[in-house]
Short mmCIF file of C-alpha atoms and ligand atoms in Angstrom, two decimals:
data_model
loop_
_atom_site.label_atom_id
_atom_site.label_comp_id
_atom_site.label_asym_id
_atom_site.label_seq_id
_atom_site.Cartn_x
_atom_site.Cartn_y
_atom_site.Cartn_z
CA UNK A 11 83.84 112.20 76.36
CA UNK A 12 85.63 115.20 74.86
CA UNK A 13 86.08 114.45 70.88
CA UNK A 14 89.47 115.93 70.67
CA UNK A 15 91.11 115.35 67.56
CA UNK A 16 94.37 114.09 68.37
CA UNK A 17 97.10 114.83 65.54
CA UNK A 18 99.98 112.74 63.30
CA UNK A 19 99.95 109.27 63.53
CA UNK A 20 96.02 108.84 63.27
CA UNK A 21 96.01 109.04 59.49
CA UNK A 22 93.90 105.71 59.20
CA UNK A 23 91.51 106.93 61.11
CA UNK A 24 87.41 106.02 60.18
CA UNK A 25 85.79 105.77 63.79
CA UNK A 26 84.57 102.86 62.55
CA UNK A 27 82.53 100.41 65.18
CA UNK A 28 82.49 97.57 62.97
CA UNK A 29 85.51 95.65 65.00
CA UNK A 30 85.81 92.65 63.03
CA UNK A 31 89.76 92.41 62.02
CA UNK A 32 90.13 92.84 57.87
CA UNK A 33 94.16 92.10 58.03
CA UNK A 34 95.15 94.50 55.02
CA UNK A 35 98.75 94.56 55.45
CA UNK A 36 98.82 97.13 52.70
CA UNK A 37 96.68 99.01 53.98
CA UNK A 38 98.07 99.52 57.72
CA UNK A 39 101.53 100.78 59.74
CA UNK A 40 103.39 98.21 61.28
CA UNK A 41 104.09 98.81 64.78
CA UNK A 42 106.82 97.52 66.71
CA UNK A 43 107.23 94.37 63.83
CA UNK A 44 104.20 93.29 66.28
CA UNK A 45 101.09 94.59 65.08
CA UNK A 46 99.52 96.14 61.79
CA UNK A 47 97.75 99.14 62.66
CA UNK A 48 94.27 100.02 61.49
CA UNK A 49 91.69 102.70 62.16
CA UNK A 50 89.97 104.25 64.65
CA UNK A 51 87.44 102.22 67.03
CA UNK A 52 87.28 105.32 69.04
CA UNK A 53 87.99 108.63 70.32
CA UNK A 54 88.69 109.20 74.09
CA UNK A 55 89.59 112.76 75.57
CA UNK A 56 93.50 111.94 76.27
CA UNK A 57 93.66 108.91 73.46
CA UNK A 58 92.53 106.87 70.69
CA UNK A 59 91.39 103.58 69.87
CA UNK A 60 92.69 101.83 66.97
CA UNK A 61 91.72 98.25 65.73
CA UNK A 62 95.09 96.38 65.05
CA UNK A 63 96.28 92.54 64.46
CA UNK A 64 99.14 90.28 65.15
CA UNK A 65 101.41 90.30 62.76
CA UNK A 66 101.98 86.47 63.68
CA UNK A 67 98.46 85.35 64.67
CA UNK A 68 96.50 87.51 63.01
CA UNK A 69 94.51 88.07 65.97
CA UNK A 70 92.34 91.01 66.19
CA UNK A 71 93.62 93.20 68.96
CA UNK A 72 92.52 96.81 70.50
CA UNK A 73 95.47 99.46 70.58
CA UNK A 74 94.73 102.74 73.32
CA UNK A 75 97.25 105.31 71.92
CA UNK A 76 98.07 107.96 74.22
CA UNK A 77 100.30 110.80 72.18
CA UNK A 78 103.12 112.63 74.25
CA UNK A 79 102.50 115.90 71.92
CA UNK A 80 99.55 115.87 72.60
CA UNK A 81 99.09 115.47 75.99
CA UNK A 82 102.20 118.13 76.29
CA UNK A 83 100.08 120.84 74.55
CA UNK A 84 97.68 120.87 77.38
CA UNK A 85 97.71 123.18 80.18
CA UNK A 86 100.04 122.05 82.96
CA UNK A 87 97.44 120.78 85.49
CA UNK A 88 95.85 119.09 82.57
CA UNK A 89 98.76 117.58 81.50
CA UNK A 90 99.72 116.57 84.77
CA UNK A 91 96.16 114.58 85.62
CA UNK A 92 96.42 113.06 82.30
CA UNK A 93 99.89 111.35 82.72
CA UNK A 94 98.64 109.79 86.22
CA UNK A 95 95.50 108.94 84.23
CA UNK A 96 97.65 106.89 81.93
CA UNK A 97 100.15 105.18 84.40
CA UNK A 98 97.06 104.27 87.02
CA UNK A 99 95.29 102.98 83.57
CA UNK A 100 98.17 100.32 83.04
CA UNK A 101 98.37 99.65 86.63
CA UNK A 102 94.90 98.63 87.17
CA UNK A 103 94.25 97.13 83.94
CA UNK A 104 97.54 94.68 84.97
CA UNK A 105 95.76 93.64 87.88
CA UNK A 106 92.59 92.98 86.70
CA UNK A 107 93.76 91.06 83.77
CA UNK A 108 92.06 87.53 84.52
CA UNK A 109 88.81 88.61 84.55
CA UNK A 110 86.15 87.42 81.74
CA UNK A 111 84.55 91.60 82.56
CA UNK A 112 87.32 93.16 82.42
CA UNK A 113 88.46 94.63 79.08
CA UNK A 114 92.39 92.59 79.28
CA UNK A 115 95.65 94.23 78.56
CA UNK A 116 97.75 92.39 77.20
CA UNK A 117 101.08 94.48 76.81
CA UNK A 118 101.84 97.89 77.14
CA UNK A 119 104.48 99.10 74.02
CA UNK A 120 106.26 102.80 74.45
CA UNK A 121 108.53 104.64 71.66
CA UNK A 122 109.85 108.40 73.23
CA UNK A 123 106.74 109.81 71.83
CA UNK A 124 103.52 107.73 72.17
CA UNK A 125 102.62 105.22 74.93
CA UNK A 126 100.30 102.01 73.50
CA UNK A 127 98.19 100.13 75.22
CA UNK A 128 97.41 96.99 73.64
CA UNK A 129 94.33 95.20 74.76
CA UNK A 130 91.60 92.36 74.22
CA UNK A 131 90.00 93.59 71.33
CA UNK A 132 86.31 93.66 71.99
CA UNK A 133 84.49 92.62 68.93
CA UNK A 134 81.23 94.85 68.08
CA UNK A 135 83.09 97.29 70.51
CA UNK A 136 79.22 98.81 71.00
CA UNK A 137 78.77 100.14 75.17
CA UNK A 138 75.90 99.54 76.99
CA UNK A 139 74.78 103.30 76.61
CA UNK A 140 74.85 102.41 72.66
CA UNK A 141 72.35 99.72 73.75
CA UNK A 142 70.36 101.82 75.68
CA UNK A 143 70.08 104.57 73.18
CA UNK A 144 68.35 102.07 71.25
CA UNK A 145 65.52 101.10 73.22
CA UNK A 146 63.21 102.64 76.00
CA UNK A 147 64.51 100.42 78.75
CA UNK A 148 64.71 96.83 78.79
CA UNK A 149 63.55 93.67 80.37
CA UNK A 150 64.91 92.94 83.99
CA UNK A 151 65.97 89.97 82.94
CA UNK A 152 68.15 91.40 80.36
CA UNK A 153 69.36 94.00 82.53
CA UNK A 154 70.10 91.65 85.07
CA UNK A 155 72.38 89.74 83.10
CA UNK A 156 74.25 92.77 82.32
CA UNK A 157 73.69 93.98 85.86
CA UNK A 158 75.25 90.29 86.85
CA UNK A 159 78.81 91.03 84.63
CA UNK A 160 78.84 94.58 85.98
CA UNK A 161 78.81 93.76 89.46
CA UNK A 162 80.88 90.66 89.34
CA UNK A 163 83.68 92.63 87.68
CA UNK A 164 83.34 95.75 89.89
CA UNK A 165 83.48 93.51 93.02
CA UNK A 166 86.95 91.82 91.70
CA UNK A 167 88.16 95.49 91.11
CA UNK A 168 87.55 95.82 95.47
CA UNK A 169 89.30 92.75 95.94
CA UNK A 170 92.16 93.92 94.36
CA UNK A 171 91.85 97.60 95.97
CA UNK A 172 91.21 99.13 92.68
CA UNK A 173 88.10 101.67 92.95
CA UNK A 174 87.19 102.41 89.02
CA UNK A 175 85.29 105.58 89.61
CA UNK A 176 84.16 106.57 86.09
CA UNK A 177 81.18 103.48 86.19
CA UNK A 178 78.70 104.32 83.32
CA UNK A 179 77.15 103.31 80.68
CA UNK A 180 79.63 104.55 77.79
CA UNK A 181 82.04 102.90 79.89
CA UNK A 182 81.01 99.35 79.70
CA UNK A 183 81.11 97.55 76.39
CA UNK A 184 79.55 94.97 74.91
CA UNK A 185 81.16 92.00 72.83
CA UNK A 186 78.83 90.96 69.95
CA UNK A 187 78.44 87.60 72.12
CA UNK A 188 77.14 90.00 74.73
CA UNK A 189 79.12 89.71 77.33
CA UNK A 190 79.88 92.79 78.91
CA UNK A 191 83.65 94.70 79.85
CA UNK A 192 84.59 96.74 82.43
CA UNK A 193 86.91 99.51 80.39
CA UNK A 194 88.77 103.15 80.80
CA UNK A 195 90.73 103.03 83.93
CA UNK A 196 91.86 106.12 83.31
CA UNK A 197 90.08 107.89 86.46
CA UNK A 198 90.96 104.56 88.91
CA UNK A 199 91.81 105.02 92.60
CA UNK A 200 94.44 102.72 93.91
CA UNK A 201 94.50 101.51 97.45
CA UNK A 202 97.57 104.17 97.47
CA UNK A 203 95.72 106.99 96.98
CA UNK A 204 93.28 106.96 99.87
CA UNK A 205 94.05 109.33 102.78
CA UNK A 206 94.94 109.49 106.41
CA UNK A 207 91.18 108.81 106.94
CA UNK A 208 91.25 106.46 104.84
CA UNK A 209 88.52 107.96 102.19
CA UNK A 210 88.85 109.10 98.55
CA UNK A 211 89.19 112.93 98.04
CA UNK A 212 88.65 113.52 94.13
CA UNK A 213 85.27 114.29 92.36
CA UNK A 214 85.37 112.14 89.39
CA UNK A 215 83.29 110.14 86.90
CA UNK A 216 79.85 111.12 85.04
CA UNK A 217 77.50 113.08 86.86
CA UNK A 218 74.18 111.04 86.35
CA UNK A 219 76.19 107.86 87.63
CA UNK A 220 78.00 109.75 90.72
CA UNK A 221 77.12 109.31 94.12
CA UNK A 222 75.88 111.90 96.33
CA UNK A 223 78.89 111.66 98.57
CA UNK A 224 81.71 112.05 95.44
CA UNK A 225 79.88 115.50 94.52
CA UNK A 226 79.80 116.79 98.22
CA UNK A 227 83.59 116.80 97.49
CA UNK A 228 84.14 115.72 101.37
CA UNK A 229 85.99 112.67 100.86
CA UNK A 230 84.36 109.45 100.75
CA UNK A 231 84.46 105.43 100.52
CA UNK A 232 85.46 104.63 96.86
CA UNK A 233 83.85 101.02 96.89
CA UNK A 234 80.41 102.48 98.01
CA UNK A 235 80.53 105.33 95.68
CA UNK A 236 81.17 102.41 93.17
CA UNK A 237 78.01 100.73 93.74
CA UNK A 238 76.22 103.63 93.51
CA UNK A 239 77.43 104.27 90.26
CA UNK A 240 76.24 100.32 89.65
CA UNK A 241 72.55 101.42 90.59
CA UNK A 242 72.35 104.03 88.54
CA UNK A 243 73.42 102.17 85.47
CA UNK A 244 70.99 99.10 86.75
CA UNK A 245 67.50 101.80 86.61
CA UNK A 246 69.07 103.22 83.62
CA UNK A 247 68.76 99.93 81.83
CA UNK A 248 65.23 99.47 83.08
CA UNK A 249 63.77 102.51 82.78
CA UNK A 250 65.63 103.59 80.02
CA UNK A 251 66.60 107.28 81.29
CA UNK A 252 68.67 108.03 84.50
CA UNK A 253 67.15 107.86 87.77
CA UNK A 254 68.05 111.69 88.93
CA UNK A 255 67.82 115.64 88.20
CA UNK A 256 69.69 116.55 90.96
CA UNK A 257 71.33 113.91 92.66
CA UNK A 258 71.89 115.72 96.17
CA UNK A 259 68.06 115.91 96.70
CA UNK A 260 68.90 112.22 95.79
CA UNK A 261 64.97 111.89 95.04
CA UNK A 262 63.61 109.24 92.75
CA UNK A 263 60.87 107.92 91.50
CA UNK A 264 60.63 103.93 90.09
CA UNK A 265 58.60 103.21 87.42
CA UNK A 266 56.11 101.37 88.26
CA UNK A 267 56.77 98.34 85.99
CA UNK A 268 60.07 97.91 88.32
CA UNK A 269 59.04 94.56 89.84
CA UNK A 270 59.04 95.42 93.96
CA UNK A 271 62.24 93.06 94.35
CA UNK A 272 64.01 95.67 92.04
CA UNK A 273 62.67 98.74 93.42
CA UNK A 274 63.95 97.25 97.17
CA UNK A 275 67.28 96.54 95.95
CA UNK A 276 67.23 100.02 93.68
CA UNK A 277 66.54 101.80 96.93
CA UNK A 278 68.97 99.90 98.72
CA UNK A 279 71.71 100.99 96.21
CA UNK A 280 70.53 104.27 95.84
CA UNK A 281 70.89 105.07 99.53
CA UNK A 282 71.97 108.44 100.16
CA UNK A 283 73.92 107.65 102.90
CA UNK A 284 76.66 105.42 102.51
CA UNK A 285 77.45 103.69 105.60
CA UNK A 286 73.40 102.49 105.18
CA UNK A 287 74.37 101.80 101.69
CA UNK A 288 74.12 97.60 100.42
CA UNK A 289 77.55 96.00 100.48
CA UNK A 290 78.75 93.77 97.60
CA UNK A 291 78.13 90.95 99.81
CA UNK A 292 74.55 91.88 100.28
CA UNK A 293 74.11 92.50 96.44
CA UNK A 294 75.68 88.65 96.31
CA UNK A 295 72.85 87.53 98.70
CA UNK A 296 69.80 89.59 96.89
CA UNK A 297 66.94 87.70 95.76
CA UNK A 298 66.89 89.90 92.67
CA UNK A 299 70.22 89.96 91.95
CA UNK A 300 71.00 86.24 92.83
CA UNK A 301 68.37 84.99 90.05
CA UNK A 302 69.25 82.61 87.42
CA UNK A 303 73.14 83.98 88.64
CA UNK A 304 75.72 82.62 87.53
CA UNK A 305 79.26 82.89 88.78
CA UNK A 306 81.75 84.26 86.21
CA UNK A 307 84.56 81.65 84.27
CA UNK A 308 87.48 83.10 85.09
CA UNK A 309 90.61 83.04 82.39
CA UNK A 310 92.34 80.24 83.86
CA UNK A 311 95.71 80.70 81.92
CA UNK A 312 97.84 82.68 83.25
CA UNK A 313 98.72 86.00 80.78
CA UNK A 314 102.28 87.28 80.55
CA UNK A 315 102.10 90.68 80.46
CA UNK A 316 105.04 92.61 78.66
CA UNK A 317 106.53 96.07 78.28
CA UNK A 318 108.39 97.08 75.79
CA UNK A 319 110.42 100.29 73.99
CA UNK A 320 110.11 100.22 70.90
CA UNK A 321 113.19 101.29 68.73
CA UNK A 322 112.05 104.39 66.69
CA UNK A 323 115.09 105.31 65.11
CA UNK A 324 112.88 108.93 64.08
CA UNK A 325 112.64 109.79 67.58
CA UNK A 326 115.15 111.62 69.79
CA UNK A 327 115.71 108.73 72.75
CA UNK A 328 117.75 111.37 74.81
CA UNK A 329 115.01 113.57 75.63
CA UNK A 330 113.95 112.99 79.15
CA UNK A 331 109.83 112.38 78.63
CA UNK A 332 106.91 111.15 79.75
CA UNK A 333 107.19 107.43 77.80
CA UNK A 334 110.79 106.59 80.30
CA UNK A 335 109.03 107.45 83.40
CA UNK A 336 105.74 105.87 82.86
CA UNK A 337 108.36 102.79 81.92
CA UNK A 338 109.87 102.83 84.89
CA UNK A 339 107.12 103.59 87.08
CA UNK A 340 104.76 100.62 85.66
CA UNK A 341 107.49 98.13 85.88
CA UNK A 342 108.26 98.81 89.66
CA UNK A 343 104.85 99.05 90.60
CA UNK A 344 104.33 95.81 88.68
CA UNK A 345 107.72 94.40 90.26
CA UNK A 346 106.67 95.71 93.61
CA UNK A 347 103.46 93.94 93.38
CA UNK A 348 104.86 90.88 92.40
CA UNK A 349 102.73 90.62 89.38
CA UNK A 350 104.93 89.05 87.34
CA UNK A 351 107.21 87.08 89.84
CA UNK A 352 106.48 85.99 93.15
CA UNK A 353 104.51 82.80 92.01
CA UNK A 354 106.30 80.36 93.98
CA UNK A 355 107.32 80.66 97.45
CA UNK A 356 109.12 78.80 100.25
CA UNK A 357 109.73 78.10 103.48
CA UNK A 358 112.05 76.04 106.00
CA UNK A 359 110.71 73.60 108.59
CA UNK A 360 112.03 71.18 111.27
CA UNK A 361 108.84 69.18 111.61
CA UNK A 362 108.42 66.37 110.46
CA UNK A 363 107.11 65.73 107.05
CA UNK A 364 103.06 64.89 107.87
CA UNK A 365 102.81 67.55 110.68
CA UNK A 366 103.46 69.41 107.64
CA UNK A 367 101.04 68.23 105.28
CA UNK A 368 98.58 68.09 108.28
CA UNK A 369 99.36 71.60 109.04
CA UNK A 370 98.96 72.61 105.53
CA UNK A 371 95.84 70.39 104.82
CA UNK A 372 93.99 72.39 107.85
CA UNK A 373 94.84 75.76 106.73
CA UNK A 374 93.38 74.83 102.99
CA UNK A 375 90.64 72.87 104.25
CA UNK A 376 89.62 76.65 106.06
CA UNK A 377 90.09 78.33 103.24
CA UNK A 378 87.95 76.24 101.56
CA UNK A 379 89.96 74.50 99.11
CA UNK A 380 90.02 70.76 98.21
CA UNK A 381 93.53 68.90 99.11
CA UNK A 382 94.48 66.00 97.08
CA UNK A 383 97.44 64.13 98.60
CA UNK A 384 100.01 63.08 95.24
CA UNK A 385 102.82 61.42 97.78
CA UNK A 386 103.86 61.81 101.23
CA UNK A 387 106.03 64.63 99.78
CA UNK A 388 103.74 66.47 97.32
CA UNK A 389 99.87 67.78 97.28
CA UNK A 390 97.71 69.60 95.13
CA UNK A 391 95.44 72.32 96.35
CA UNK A 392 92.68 73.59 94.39
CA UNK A 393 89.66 75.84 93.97
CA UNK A 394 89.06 78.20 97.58
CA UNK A 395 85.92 79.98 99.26
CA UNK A 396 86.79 82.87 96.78
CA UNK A 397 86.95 80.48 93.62
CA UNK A 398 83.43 81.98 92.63
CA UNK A 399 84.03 85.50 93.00
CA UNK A 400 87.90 85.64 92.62
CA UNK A 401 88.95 83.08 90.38
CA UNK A 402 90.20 79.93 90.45
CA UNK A 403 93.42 79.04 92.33
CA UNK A 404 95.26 76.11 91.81
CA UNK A 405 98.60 75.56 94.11
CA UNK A 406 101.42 72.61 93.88
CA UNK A 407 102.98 71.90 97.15
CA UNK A 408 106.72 69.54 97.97
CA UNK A 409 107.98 69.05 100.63
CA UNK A 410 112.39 68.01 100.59
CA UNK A 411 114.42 66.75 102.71
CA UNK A 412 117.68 69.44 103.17
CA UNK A 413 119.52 67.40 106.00
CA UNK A 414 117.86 66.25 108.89
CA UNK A 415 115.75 68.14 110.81
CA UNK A 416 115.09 70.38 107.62
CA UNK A 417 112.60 70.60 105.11
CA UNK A 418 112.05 72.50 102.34
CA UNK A 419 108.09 73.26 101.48
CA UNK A 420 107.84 75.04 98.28
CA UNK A 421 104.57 76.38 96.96
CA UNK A 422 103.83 77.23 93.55
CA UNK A 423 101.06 78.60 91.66
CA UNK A 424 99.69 76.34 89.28
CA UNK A 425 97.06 78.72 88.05
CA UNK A 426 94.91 81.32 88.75
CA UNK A 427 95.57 85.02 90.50
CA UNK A 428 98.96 86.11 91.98
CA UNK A 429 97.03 87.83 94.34
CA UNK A 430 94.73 85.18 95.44
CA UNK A 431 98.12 82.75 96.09
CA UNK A 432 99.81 85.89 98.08
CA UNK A 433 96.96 85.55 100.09
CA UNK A 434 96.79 81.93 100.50
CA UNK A 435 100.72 81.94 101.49
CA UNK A 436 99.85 84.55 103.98
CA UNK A 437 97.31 82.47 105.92
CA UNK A 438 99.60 79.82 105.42
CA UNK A 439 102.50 81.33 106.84
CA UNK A 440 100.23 83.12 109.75
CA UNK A 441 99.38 79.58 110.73
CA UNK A 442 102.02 77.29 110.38
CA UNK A 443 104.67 80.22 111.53
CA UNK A 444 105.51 77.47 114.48
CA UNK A 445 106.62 75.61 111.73
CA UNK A 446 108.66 77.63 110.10
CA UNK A 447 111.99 77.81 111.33
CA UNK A 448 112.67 81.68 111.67
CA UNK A 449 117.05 81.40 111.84
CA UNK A 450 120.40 78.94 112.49
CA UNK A 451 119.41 77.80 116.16
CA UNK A 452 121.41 75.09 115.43
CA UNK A 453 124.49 74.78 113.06
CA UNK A 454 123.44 72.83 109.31
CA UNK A 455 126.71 70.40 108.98
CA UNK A 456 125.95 69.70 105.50
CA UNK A 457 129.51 68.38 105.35
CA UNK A 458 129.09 65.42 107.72
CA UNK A 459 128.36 61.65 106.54
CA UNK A 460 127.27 60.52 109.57
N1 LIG B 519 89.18 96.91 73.75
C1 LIG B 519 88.39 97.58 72.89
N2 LIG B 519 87.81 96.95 71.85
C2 LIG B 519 87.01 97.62 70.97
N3 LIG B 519 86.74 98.94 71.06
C3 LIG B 519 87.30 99.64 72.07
C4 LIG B 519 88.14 99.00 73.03
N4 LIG B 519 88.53 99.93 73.94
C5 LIG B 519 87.96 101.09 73.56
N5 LIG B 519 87.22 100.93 72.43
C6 LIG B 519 86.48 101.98 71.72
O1 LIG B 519 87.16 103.22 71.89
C7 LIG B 519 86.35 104.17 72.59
C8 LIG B 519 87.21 105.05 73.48
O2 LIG B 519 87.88 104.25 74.45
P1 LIG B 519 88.12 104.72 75.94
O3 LIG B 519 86.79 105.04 76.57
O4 LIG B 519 88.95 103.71 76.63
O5 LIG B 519 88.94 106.04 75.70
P2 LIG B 519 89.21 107.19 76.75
O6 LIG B 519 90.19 108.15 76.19
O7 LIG B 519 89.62 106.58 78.04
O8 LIG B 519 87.78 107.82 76.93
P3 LIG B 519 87.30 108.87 77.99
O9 LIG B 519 87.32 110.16 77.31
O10 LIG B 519 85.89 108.38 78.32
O11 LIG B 519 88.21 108.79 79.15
C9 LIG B 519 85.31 103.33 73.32
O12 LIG B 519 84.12 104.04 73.55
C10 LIG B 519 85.10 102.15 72.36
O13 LIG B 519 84.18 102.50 71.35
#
């Protein structure tokens, strides 16, 4: 991390770790009528980290605060990397909101000259490589509960095609509860960004942590390069130092206190080659890793997520910057990925009503979620073979009569991940698409009484 000292605003400014929320409304800017403004958590390379509260809740929040000046007054590649930095940033973090390892955004504010990113403030705001520092490894079993959070949030980042890239240890932070978060998106791949073949082409994240593969510069498999990142960060806890001097020998040497189950599933991680390399799902069936593990309890409200301009009457709103595009760009993306609409869908049937439900009840009872039948018209679908990993999903189904033959079946998501219910609704519609009537074969006469 590059301790840049980023100019105006940041007058409050203490780098202060202690995150506990003192509301001193004297003491602190007001910013958008919203929050009060306080100092510095931290210091990134393109932003800070200030320690703010609701001006109505007086909840403690975390504000990222990217300035437009500043990122302006760097050279033009620079400045170009660190605006995609920003907008992939928001993008992933919206994705990845309902996860209990995943730092949470909760809105994103903009005036013309700074972009904020307001987000779960994460009290003792500590990272694991603070932790580290501090001792000369640690147990496995406290490196497996960490090592548990880590991998549970970097596998929900897959599922959701977002490859962090920068996993390491002043990366990760720790609540004073201990539970771990998944933070700085700024280097994320999106499933956009893979080429023709498919792989990832940029070298990024922290040496010690990078695979092999991401150094050779010759494209490769984000998810795996991910994981390897994951090992690196699991010896690091246990040994207490990182596991290589030059990575592309990719020559290590356990400790031998590492218990043999870890060293196996080390080496397994640590595989040079990545199409040898374990897969999540054979971290989630490792003897090691599957001790005293415990799935993770997924937020099961659902988070509106907001964007906002700000009115800065100081600030020239005609010039054309950086604030107006990211605007626009997060919102479409968002809109595009339906993460703030799309929760309810619907389709058209002739069948009758309980081929329907049957229909339905199959496709559920495959996916592995319960069906509870409320009427013949309504049902209630709930939990899913990817509850444990992916969150739970809760979805409302009814079923009305239009005029005879037709039915309307709505679904609606009750709760859980947008993403998770587009994917239920696309099995659905895969296997029921018999059912669905697909045009007017037959003229509606809504009109008629009979
Ligand atoms: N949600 C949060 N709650 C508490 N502290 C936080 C939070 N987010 C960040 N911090 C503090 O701010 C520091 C800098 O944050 P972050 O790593 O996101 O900035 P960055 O500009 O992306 O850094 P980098 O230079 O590594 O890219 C963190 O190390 C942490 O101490």
């Amino acid at each position: 991390m590059e301790n840049e000292k980023i100019p105006s605003v940041y007058e409050h400014g203490s780098c202060s770790r202690s995150a506990e929320p003192e509301p001193r409304p004297n003491d602190s800017r007001i910013l958008g009528r919203k929050y009060h403004l306080y100092w510095a958590l931290g210091f990134g390379s393109s932003a800070i980290v200030k320690l703010a509260s609701d001006v109505t809740t007086g909840h403690g929040v975390a504000i990222k605060i990217f300035d437009k000046e500043f990122i302006d007054g760097k050279k033009k590649s620079v400045k170009k990397r660190m605006k995609i930095a920003l907008e992939r940033e928001i993008s992933a973090m919206t994705m990845l909101r309902s996860h209990p390892n995943v730092v949470r955004i909760i809105e994103v504010m903009a005036t013309t000259t700074r972009v904020y990113i307001v987000m779960e403030l994460v009290v003792g705001g500590a990272t694991l490589l603070d932790k580290i520092g501090r001792t000369s490894g640690m147990s496995e079993t406290q490196a497996r509960q960490y090592f548990h959070q880590l991998i549970c949030a970097v596998d929900y980042c897959h599922s959701r095609g977002v490859i962090h890239r920068d996993l390491n240890p002043s990366n990760l932070l720790l609540a004073a509860d201990g539970v771990l978060k998944v933070s700085d998106f700024g280097m994320t791949a999106l499933p956009q960004q893979a080429r023709q073949d498919g792989l990832l082409h940029s070298a990024c994240g922290a040496l010690d942590y990078k695979a092999p593969e991401v150094i050779r510069n010759r494209g490769y498999e984000g998810e795996k390069a991910d994981i390897w990142s994951c090992g690196a960060i699991l010896f690091h806890l246990v040994a207490g130092d990182v596991p290589f001097t030059n990575i592309l020998q990719a020559d290590f040497i356990c400790p031998s206190f590492f218990s043999a189950s870890l060293v196996a599933l080390i080496r397994r991680i640590l595989d040079p080659n990545p199409t040898t390399r374990i897969t999540m799902n054979e971290i989630f069936e490792n003897e090691w890793f599957m001790e005293n593990y415990e799935p993770p309890r997924f937020y099961r409200q659902n988070f509106t997520f907001a964007l906002d301009m700000i009115n800065d009457s100081n600030l020239d709103v005609n010039v054309p910057n950086l604030v107006h595009r990211i605007h626009k760009s997060v919102l479409l993306r968002c809109m595009e990925q339906g993460l703030q609409h799309h929760q309810e869908t619907s389709f058209i049937s002739q069948n009758p009503v309980d081929e329907i439900i049957d229909g339905i009840e199959r496709v559920a009872g495959i996916m592995g979620f319960d069906v509870k039948r409320i009427n013949s018209f309504r049902m209630s679908i709930e939990g899913g073979a990817n509850a444990r990993r992916k969150g739970h999903l809760a979805i409302f189904i009814k079923i009305s009569e239009i005029a005879q033959p037709f039915h309307m079946v709505e679904l609606r998501k009750a709760e859980g991940d947008v993403l998770e219910f587009h994917n239920f609704c696309k099995h659905i519609y895969a296997a029921l698409s018999d059912f669905i009537w697909k045009g007017r074969a037959e003229p509606i006469d809504t009109e008629t009484d009979g």
